[in-house]
């Protein structure tokens, strides 16, 4: 069964109309076919070779019967005819066998049909691409969710769980099209990762622990952020943040840090919103309301 693409029937009919409207003698029809890569049999040029209409119809039929359905030849015809500007004065004016207004109208109808086909094809491709992206994203989220749940298991030291959490976050960011750099050490401090979002650079602190993140830990991270030129920070803790801790990093200070907890990560893993949407909401909340600990799904502060 043929699998090559095929030119739609309505466009083939318009190609037929354009050729008959532009070329009067059979020789000119043969020359056009030759110019697009198809040789008409010699018999078509004889007086007994059939009408102009019959020649074009039979040639189209033979092209369509090919294994490739004549796609390349038909597409070349389309490209030539939608851009056609030459109207032979002898046939259009001197002997008036052809009508220029009719020929131009045929070409315009072909242009309109091709534009419509291209728009339909583009829409179909976009739909297919979106579906593929959606399926890929669903697979990514499923794998990440499994990895996230495994970190809650027993038999793992705090340090080992923390390292897995760092790797999990890096994978989550990268699969959501936000490139997160590897952890690195500076003098006296550990940076769990960095990323760039909407033109701003962020450093990341990732904490996996049973208790809510302490005020001291938030202070320490805020100090890291303050020590960087135009620094911004993202503190990620699988558990909640305390009211006192949040108050300590925002009271009387320029807000440079946003907070993400396990609930926020679950919303992303469940597909309720993307990581980009989560970060965008939290950044806007910090910039416009001074809220650094908010839920993007409920559109409300968490404390």
Short mmCIF file of N, CA, C and O in Angstrom, two decimals, residues 22 28 84-100:
data_model
loop_
_atom_site.label_atom_id
_atom_site.label_comp_id
_atom_site.label_asym_id
_atom_site.label_seq_id
_atom_site.Cartn_x
_atom_site.Cartn_y
_atom_site.Cartn_z
N UNK A 22 -3.66 28.82 -19.22
CA UNK A 22 -2.39 29.48 -19.54
C UNK A 22 -1.76 29.01 -20.86
O UNK A 22 -1.03 29.78 -21.50
N UNK A 28 2.84 23.63 -25.90
CA UNK A 28 3.12 24.42 -24.71
C UNK A 28 2.79 23.64 -23.43
O UNK A 28 3.48 23.76 -22.41
N UNK A 84 3.05 32.30 -11.11
CA UNK A 84 3.08 32.55 -12.55
C UNK A 84 2.69 34.00 -12.86
O UNK A 84 1.72 34.53 -12.34
N UNK A 85 3.51 34.64 -13.75
CA UNK A 85 3.23 36.04 -14.12
C UNK A 85 3.28 36.28 -15.63
O UNK A 85 2.98 37.39 -16.09
N UNK A 86 3.67 35.25 -16.41
CA UNK A 86 3.80 35.46 -17.86
C UNK A 86 2.56 34.99 -18.60
O UNK A 86 2.13 33.84 -18.47
N UNK A 87 2.01 35.90 -19.39
CA UNK A 87 0.83 35.60 -20.20
C UNK A 87 1.20 35.89 -21.66
O UNK A 87 1.29 37.06 -22.05
N UNK A 88 1.43 34.84 -22.42
CA UNK A 88 1.94 34.95 -23.79
C UNK A 88 1.05 35.89 -24.62
O UNK A 88 -0.13 35.59 -24.85
N UNK A 89 1.59 37.03 -25.05
CA UNK A 89 0.78 38.01 -25.79
C UNK A 89 0.12 37.45 -27.04
O UNK A 89 -0.99 37.88 -27.40
N UNK A 90 0.81 36.48 -27.69
CA UNK A 90 0.24 35.94 -28.93
C UNK A 90 -1.08 35.24 -28.65
O UNK A 90 -2.08 35.49 -29.32
N UNK A 91 -1.13 34.38 -27.66
CA UNK A 91 -2.33 33.59 -27.40
C UNK A 91 -3.39 34.37 -26.61
O UNK A 91 -4.58 34.13 -26.76
N UNK A 92 -2.92 35.34 -25.79
CA UNK A 92 -3.88 36.11 -24.98
C UNK A 92 -4.40 37.35 -25.70
O UNK A 92 -5.53 37.77 -25.45
N UNK A 93 -3.58 37.94 -26.59
CA UNK A 93 -3.98 39.21 -27.20
C UNK A 93 -4.15 39.12 -28.72
O UNK A 93 -5.17 39.56 -29.26
N UNK A 94 -3.13 38.56 -29.38
CA UNK A 94 -3.17 38.55 -30.85
C UNK A 94 -4.28 37.67 -31.39
O UNK A 94 -5.16 38.13 -32.14
N UNK A 95 -4.27 36.39 -31.03
CA UNK A 95 -5.31 35.48 -31.54
C UNK A 95 -6.45 35.29 -30.54
O UNK A 95 -7.48 34.71 -30.87
N UNK A 96 -6.23 35.75 -29.31
CA UNK A 96 -7.26 35.74 -28.25
C UNK A 96 -7.89 34.35 -28.03
O UNK A 96 -9.11 34.21 -27.88
N UNK A 97 -7.03 33.37 -28.01
CA UNK A 97 -7.48 32.02 -27.68
C UNK A 97 -7.65 31.83 -26.17
O UNK A 97 -8.37 30.95 -25.71
N UNK A 98 -6.94 32.68 -25.41
CA UNK A 98 -6.98 32.58 -23.95
C UNK A 98 -7.40 33.92 -23.36
O UNK A 98 -7.19 34.98 -23.97
N UNK A 99 -8.01 33.85 -22.20
CA UNK A 99 -8.50 35.06 -21.52
C UNK A 99 -7.66 35.32 -20.26
O UNK A 99 -7.61 34.48 -19.36
N UNK A 100 -7.01 36.48 -20.21
CA UNK A 100 -6.11 36.77 -19.09
C UNK A 100 -6.85 36.84 -17.76
O UNK A 100 -6.36 36.34 -16.74
#
